[in-house]
Backbone as CSV, one residue per row, in Angstrom:
resi,resn,N_x,N_y,N_z,CA_x,CA_y,CA_z,C_x,C_y,C_z
1,MET,-20.183,22.241,45.164,-20.312,23.693,45.153,-20.545,24.177,43.719
2,VAL,-21.516,25.033,43.533,-21.856,25.563,42.219,-20.860,26.655,41.840
3,GLU,-20.373,26.574,40.614,-19.438,27.573,40.101,-20.137,28.921,39.990
4,GLN,-19.453,29.982,40.405,-20.016,31.324,40.334,-19.450,32.068,39.132
5,LEU,-20.311,32.701,38.366,-19.901,33.520,37.235,-20.082,34.985,37.610
6,ARG,-19.206,35.830,37.092,-19.373,37.270,37.299,-20.327,37.776,36.224
7,LEU,-21.517,38.189,36.668,-22.568,38.622,35.748,-22.974,40.053,36.062
8,ILE,-23.416,40.761,35.033,-23.905,42.124,35.201,-25.350,42.195,34.717
9,ASN,-26.048,43.236,35.132,-27.430,43.425,34.688,-27.432,43.907,33.243
10,ALA,-27.714,43.004,32.352,-27.839,43.283,30.918,-28.654,42.139,30.347
11,SER,-29.316,42.379,29.241,-30.193,41.333,28.726,-29.882,40.967,27.284
12,ALA,-30.314,39.763,26.924,-30.204,39.264,25.552,-31.266,38.189,25.366
13,GLN,-31.836,38.136,24.180,-32.824,37.106,23.868,-32.094,35.815,23.506
14,VAL,-32.431,34.726,24.186,-31.752,33.442,23.991,-32.770,32.376,23.585
15,SER,-32.538,31.764,22.425,-33.296,30.578,22.009,-32.388,29.393,22.278
16,TYR,-32.914,28.325,22.868,-32.046,27.222,23.281,-32.806,25.903,23.272
17,GLU,-32.019,24.825,23.281,-32.605,23.486,23.308,-31.577,22.521,23.885
18,LEU,-32.068,21.554,24.620,-31.235,20.506,25.202,-30.603,19.670,24.093
19,VAL,-29.296,19.408,24.195,-28.595,18.604,23.193,-28.818,17.123,23.491
20,SER,-29.154,16.364,22.442,-29.309,14.913,22.565,-28.663,14.266,21.351
21,GLU,-28.565,12.958,21.358,-27.998,12.243,20.203,-28.824,12.493,18.944
22,GLN,-30.135,12.656,19.105,-31.024,12.844,17.964,-30.863,14.214,17.295
23,ASN,-30.511,15.238,18.059,-30.457,16.581,17.470,-29.047,17.168,17.362
24,LYS,-28.040,16.417,17.771,-26.666,16.921,17.765,-26.216,17.364,16.371
25,ALA,-26.492,16.582,15.342,-26.079,16.916,13.970,-26.801,18.174,13.474
26,ARG,-28.074,18.316,13.813,-28.831,19.509,13.408,-28.237,20.760,14.040
27,PHE,-27.859,20.671,15.320,-27.269,21.823,15.999,-25.910,22.186,15.406
28,GLU,-25.116,21.183,15.048,-23.819,21.465,14.418,-24.019,22.166,13.081
29,SER,-25.060,21.782,12.356,-25.377,22.428,11.083,-25.775,23.890,11.299
30,ILE,-26.610,24.142,12.288,-27.010,25.514,12.612,-25.793,26.311,13.065
31,PHE,-24.971,25.709,13.928,-23.759,26.356,14.439,-22.869,26.778,13.277
32,ALA,-22.669,25.881,12.319,-21.824,26.174,11.155,-22.439,27.274,10.297
33,SER,-23.765,27.268,10.149,-24.405,28.288,9.310,-24.328,29.674,9.943
34,LEU,-24.301,29.741,11.274,-24.190,31.030,11.954,-22.762,31.563,11.935
35,ASN,-21.786,30.676,11.767,-20.379,31.063,11.759,-19.877,31.098,10.333
36,ASN,-19.985,32.265,9.726,-19.579,32.371,8.336,-18.078,32.568,8.206
37,GLY,-17.582,32.361,7.012,-16.161,32.494,6.737,-15.697,33.925,6.562
38,LEU,-16.630,34.874,6.509,-16.244,36.267,6.311,-15.362,36.786,7.435
39,ASP,-15.711,36.461,8.663,-14.920,36.946,9.794,-13.511,36.366,9.781
40,GLU,-13.407,35.069,9.447,-12.089,34.452,9.380,-11.263,35.070,8.256
41,TRP,-11.907,35.310,7.104,-11.219,35.940,5.986,-10.745,37.341,6.370
42,LEU,-11.601,38.104,7.037,-11.254,39.459,7.435,-10.093,39.456,8.425
43,SER,-10.110,38.533,9.385,-9.004,38.434,10.345,-7.696,38.111,9.643
44,LEU,-7.751,37.179,8.704,-6.558,36.808,7.947,-6.053,37.982,7.114
45,ALA,-6.962,38.702,6.474,-6.579,39.865,5.669,-5.940,40.945,6.533
46,ARG,-6.471,41.151,7.726,-5.892,42.150,8.640,-4.507,41.719,9.102
47,ALA,-4.342,40.431,9.358,-3.037,39.925,9.789,-1.982,40.128,8.710
48,LYS,-2.393,40.050,7.457,-1.467,40.234,6.333,-1.365,41.700,5.912
49,ASP,-2.045,42.592,6.616,-2.098,44.020,6.285,-2.685,44.286,4.910
50,GLU,-3.549,43.401,4.447,-4.257,43.634,3.190,-5.414,44.582,3.467
51,GLY,-5.680,45.448,2.549,-6.786,46.382,2.717,-6.476,47.517,3.659
52,GLU,-5.185,47.771,3.900,-4.810,48.833,4.834,-5.216,50.213,4.334
53,ASN,-5.390,50.354,3.029,-5.793,51.640,2.457,-7.298,51.733,2.250
54,THR,-8.035,50.769,2.776,-9.487,50.730,2.624,-10.150,51.496,3.761
55,ASP,-11.195,52.228,3.424,-11.960,52.949,4.438,-12.614,51.933,5.380
56,PRO,-12.332,51.989,6.685,-12.865,50.989,7.628,-14.393,50.933,7.671
57,LEU,-15.046,52.087,7.589,-16.506,52.097,7.638,-17.099,51.426,6.403
58,THR,-16.548,51.726,5.239,-17.021,51.101,4.001,-16.823,49.595,4.059
59,LEU,-15.667,49.170,4.539,-15.381,47.742,4.657,-16.360,47.074,5.617
60,LYS,-16.621,47.710,6.755,-17.549,47.134,7.738,-18.957,47.003,7.148
61,LEU,-19.408,48.035,6.452,-20.732,47.981,5.833,-20.804,46.898,4.763
62,LEU,-19.764,46.777,3.957,-19.722,45.743,2.926,-19.762,44.350,3.551
63,ILE,-19.002,44.151,4.612,-18.995,42.861,5.314,-20.386,42.548,5.848
64,GLU,-21.069,43.548,6.414,-22.415,43.318,6.952,-23.409,42.964,5.847
65,VAL,-23.294,43.606,4.692,-24.163,43.267,3.559,-23.900,41.830,3.120
66,LEU,-22.624,41.458,3.036,-22.278,40.085,2.658,-22.786,39.082,3.689
67,ARG,-22.720,39.436,4.970,-23.255,38.564,6.030,-24.752,38.349,5.853
68,LYS,-25.461,39.438,5.592,-26.910,39.333,5.395,-27.226,38.418,4.219
69,LEU,-26.493,38.588,3.114,-26.705,37.724,1.949,-26.411,36.269,2.286
70,GLU,-25.342,36.038,3.038,-24.997,34.675,3.425,-26.070,34.083,4.337
71,ASN,-26.609,34.892,5.246,-27.687,34.421,6.128,-28.932,34.058,5.331
72,ILE,-29.269,34.886,4.349,-30.425,34.589,3.491,-30.188,33.296,2.723
73,GLU,-28.984,33.143,2.183,-28.640,31.927,1.448,-28.750,30.695,2.348
74,ASN,-28.217,30.785,3.567,-28.295,29.662,4.509,-29.738,29.339,4.873
75,LEU,-30.549,30.367,5.058,-31.954,30.160,5.389,-32.682,29.459,4.249
76,LEU,-32.444,29.909,3.028,-33.078,29.284,1.866,-32.621,27.837,1.694
77,GLN,-31.329,27.580,1.898,-30.811,26.212,1.784,-31.415,25.312,2.847
78,SER,-31.519,25.810,4.072,-32.069,24.981,5.147,-33.543,24.678,4.906
79,LYS,-34.284,25.649,4.379,-35.699,25.398,4.064,-35.823,24.401,2.929
80,ALA,-34.950,24.523,1.926,-34.980,23.595,0.788,-34.639,22.178,1.236
81,GLN,-33.761,22.061,2.234,-33.355,20.744,2.735,-34.272,20.260,3.853
82,GLY,-35.261,21.063,4.216,-36.211,20.669,5.245,-35.661,20.763,6.657
83,GLN,-34.603,21.542,6.858,-34.037,21.694,8.199,-34.820,22.749,8.970
84,ASN,-34.993,22.506,10.243,-35.660,23.450,11.118,-34.597,24.201,11.914
85,LEU,-34.534,25.535,11.729,-33.547,26.340,12.439,-34.069,26.854,13.777
86,GLU,-35.340,26.616,14.058,-35.922,27.083,15.313,-35.540,26.141,16.453
87,LEU,-35.408,26.714,17.641,-35.089,25.926,18.826,-36.313,25.881,19.739
88,ALA,-36.370,24.887,20.597,-37.571,24.600,21.386,-37.949,25.693,22.383
89,ASN,-36.971,26.372,22.966,-37.240,27.323,24.043,-36.668,28.695,23.714
90,SER,-37.279,29.722,24.293,-36.773,31.084,24.128,-37.106,31.882,25.378
91,ASN,-36.078,32.484,25.972,-36.257,33.300,27.169,-35.300,34.479,27.125
92,LEU,-35.581,35.464,27.950,-34.712,36.620,28.064,-33.692,36.362,29.168
93,ALA,-32.409,36.398,28.803,-31.354,36.335,29.817,-31.267,37.726,30.435
94,VAL,-31.311,37.812,31.758,-31.335,39.109,32.438,-29.985,39.510,33.014
95,SER,-29.032,38.586,32.993,-27.674,38.867,33.453,-26.703,38.250,32.464
96,LEU,-25.676,39.015,32.104,-24.675,38.537,31.156,-23.286,38.672,31.753
97,GLY,-22.391,37.807,31.305,-20.990,37.880,31.690,-20.146,37.301,30.582
98,TYR,-18.837,37.439,30.703,-17.942,36.943,29.663,-18.008,35.423,29.525
99,GLU,-18.315,34.729,30.620,-18.315,33.266,30.606,-19.704,32.650,30.591
100,GLY,-20.748,33.472,30.716,-22.078,32.887,30.768,-23.170,33.918,30.920
101,PHE,-24.353,33.436,31.302,-25.521,34.295,31.452,-26.508,33.615,32.383
102,ALA,-27.543,34.365,32.781,-28.557,33.808,33.680,-29.939,34.310,33.290
103,PHE,-30.908,33.431,33.477,-32.317,33.766,33.271,-32.915,34.148,34.616
104,ASP,-34.046,34.849,34.612,-34.683,35.191,35.883,-35.639,34.109,36.364
105,GLU,-35.935,33.150,35.503,-36.818,32.052,35.903,-36.109,30.711,35.706
106,ALA,-36.511,29.739,36.487,-35.931,28.396,36.385,-36.412,27.740,35.092
107,CYS,-35.469,27.462,34.183,-35.859,26.882,32.895,-34.829,25.878,32.376
108,LEU,-33.787,25.603,33.154,-32.713,24.709,32.719,-32.628,23.486,33.622
109,LYS,-31.996,22.428,33.095,-31.713,21.233,33.889,-30.229,21.250,34.230
110,SER,-29.929,21.346,35.498,-28.549,21.454,35.967,-27.670,20.327,35.424
111,GLY,-26.482,20.705,34.936,-25.517,19.734,34.437,-25.718,19.314,32.995
112,GLU,-26.780,19.768,32.353,-27.081,19.370,30.975,-26.447,20.328,29.967
113,LEU,-26.150,19.790,28.772,-25.582,20.570,27.677,-26.703,21.089,26.778
114,TYR,-26.612,22.359,26.409,-27.604,23.002,25.555,-26.920,23.667,24.362
115,PHE,-27.679,23.794,23.271,-27.260,24.619,22.142,-28.143,25.852,22.165
116,ALA,-27.576,27.015,21.825,-28.356,28.256,21.863,-28.001,29.186,20.715
117,LYS,-28.983,30.004,20.359,-28.773,31.145,19.468,-29.101,32.378,20.301
118,VAL,-28.169,33.331,20.330,-28.349,34.538,21.127,-28.377,35.741,20.194
119,LEU,-29.365,36.601,20.380,-29.460,37.817,19.580,-28.616,38.900,20.239
120,ILE,-27.576,39.330,19.525,-26.677,40.377,20.013,-27.125,41.702,19.404
121,GLN,-27.350,42.685,20.253,-27.728,44.021,19.794,-26.466,44.864,19.699
122,GLY,-26.280,45.516,18.597,-25.123,46.382,18.416,-25.319,47.212,17.178
123,PHE,-24.214,47.545,16.530,-24.281,48.285,15.267,-25.209,47.554,14.308
124,VAL,-25.077,46.239,14.293,-25.938,45.375,13.490,-26.428,44.258,14.402
125,LYS,-27.728,43.936,14.351,-28.244,42.804,15.122,-27.703,41.524,14.511
126,LYS,-27.301,40.600,15.368,-26.700,39.364,14.870,-27.018,38.219,15.820
127,HIS,-27.314,37.053,15.258,-27.461,35.843,16.066,-26.113,35.147,16.135
128,ILE,-25.722,34.758,17.341,-24.518,33.946,17.477,-24.922,32.586,18.029
129,GLY,-24.216,31.563,17.605,-24.480,30.218,18.093,-23.481,29.861,19.171
130,LEU,-23.952,29.162,20.189,-23.054,28.741,21.262,-23.612,27.507,21.958
131,TYR,-22.731,26.838,22.675,-23.123,25.719,23.531,-22.893,26.141,24.972
132,PHE,-23.759,25.686,25.870,-23.570,25.983,27.286,-24.000,24.808,28.145
133,ILE,-23.457,24.789,29.354,-23.848,23.808,30.371,-24.599,24.560,31.457
134,ALA,-25.719,24.003,31.886,-26.497,24.613,32.962,-25.803,24.348,34.291
135,LEU,-25.414,25.417,34.984,-24.800,25.273,36.306,-25.863,25.013,37.366
136,ASP,-27.042,25.563,37.143,-28.213,25.315,37.983,-29.436,25.551,37.101
137,ASP,-30.600,25.726,37.686,-31.802,25.850,36.853,-31.977,27.218,36.187
138,LYS,-31.074,28.185,36.494,-31.158,29.515,35.894,-29.868,29.978,35.216
139,THR,-28.737,29.387,35.577,-27.430,29.906,35.167,-26.753,29.022,34.135
140,ALA,-26.204,29.656,33.090,-25.553,28.948,31.989,-24.085,29.349,31.887
141,LYS,-23.212,28.355,31.751,-21.782,28.599,31.513,-21.486,28.237,30.065
142,ILE,-21.004,29.213,29.294,-20.710,28.995,27.879,-19.505,28.072,27.754
143,THR,-19.641,27.052,26.905,-18.548,26.100,26.708,-17.929,26.186,25.323
144,ARG,-18.673,26.740,24.343,-18.129,26.780,22.980,-18.848,27.810,22.122
145,PHE,-18.058,28.629,21.452,-18.535,29.386,20.310,-17.363,29.709,19.401
146,SER,-17.636,30.180,18.183,-16.553,30.459,17.244,-15.735,31.649,17.735
147,LYS,-14.515,31.779,17.214,-13.654,32.895,17.617,-14.314,34.241,17.357
148,SER,-14.916,34.396,16.181,-15.544,35.683,15.858,-16.756,35.938,16.754
149,ASP,-17.525,34.902,17.061,-18.675,35.072,17.947,-18.235,35.343,19.378
150,GLU,-17.135,34.750,19.786,-16.600,35.018,21.122,-16.232,36.497,21.243
151,LYS,-15.654,37.045,20.192,-15.297,38.464,20.172,-16.555,39.328,20.234
152,GLU,-17.577,38.977,19.452,-18.848,39.721,19.465,-19.480,39.682,20.860
153,TRP,-19.466,38.501,21.478,-20.042,38.341,22.819,-19.298,39.227,23.819
154,ALA,-17.964,39.184,23.783,-17.152,39.978,24.709,-17.395,41.474,24.511
155,GLN,-17.509,41.909,23.269,-17.789,43.322,22.995,-19.163,43.711,23.523
156,ASN,-20.133,42.832,23.385,-21.481,43.091,23.884,-21.476,43.226,25.408
157,VAL,-20.778,42.329,26.094,-20.693,42.389,27.558,-19.948,43.655,27.986
158,ALA,-18.859,43.985,27.285,-18.093,45.190,27.620,-18.950,46.449,27.457
159,ARG,-19.748,46.515,26.378,-20.656,47.658,26.185,-21.647,47.755,27.342
160,ALA,-22.174,46.622,27.760,-23.138,46.609,28.870,-22.472,47.060,30.170
161,GLU,-21.232,46.621,30.400,-20.505,47.047,31.603,-20.278,48.556,31.600
162,LEU,-19.860,49.098,30.460,-19.639,50.545,30.361,-20.930,51.317,30.600
163,SER,-22.028,50.827,30.060,-23.327,51.475,30.279,-23.698,51.457,31.757
164,ALA,-23.448,50.337,32.424,-23.751,50.222,33.853,-22.884,51.178,34.672
165,ILE,-21.612,51.303,34.303,-20.707,52.217,35.012,-21.174,53.657,34.830
166,ARG,-21.510,54.019,33.591,-21.994,55.383,33.326,-23.280,55.662,34.100
167,ALA,-24.181,54.694,34.124,-25.450,54.873,34.836,-25.220,55.050,36.332
168,SER,-24.289,54.283,36.896,-24.027,54.406,38.334,-23.372,55.745,38.660
169,LYS,-22.527,56.260,37.769,-21.909,57.580,37.980,-22.959,58.682,37.892
170,ASP,-23.888,58.534,36.949,-24.947,59.533,36.793,-25.889,59.545,37.992
171,ASN,-26.105,58.366,38.602,-27.016,58.257,39.746,-26.309,58.456,41.078
172,GLY,-24.992,58.434,41.067,-24.256,58.473,42.326,-23.653,59.774,42.574
């Protein structure tokens, strides 16, 4: 029996590739480059109540600028080292959920492990790295992402759910 995920109508651009012994190290490198230490530092600082007198908007903007700089640095380093950050496939996921997503066309091999970069739309556009297992030829169950990316993903799904609820109230 195929596992069922609770999905809603929302979309995200997903670049993905089948994981193999030959590309596993490259994907781990990409995964690490997408997961910067800024989020972990910020979580630790909040836990210690550091920066409690700091304007939250200013702090958020500063963090985003630092993220952009870190992304540029990672991109330049990967090009200098000859690493390819592009993935073999790219499709639009048309349904999202907290545990996974689905494409509208058959593009996956059931039971296989994939690495993906997903473009999250929000205050700031951001790519998150994740691993997923194909439940069937269209449906993906997320198996791994960083704590900060998991939070970003959950916030993105929650925003989509709220939008769907508002739309149904407006139409109903």
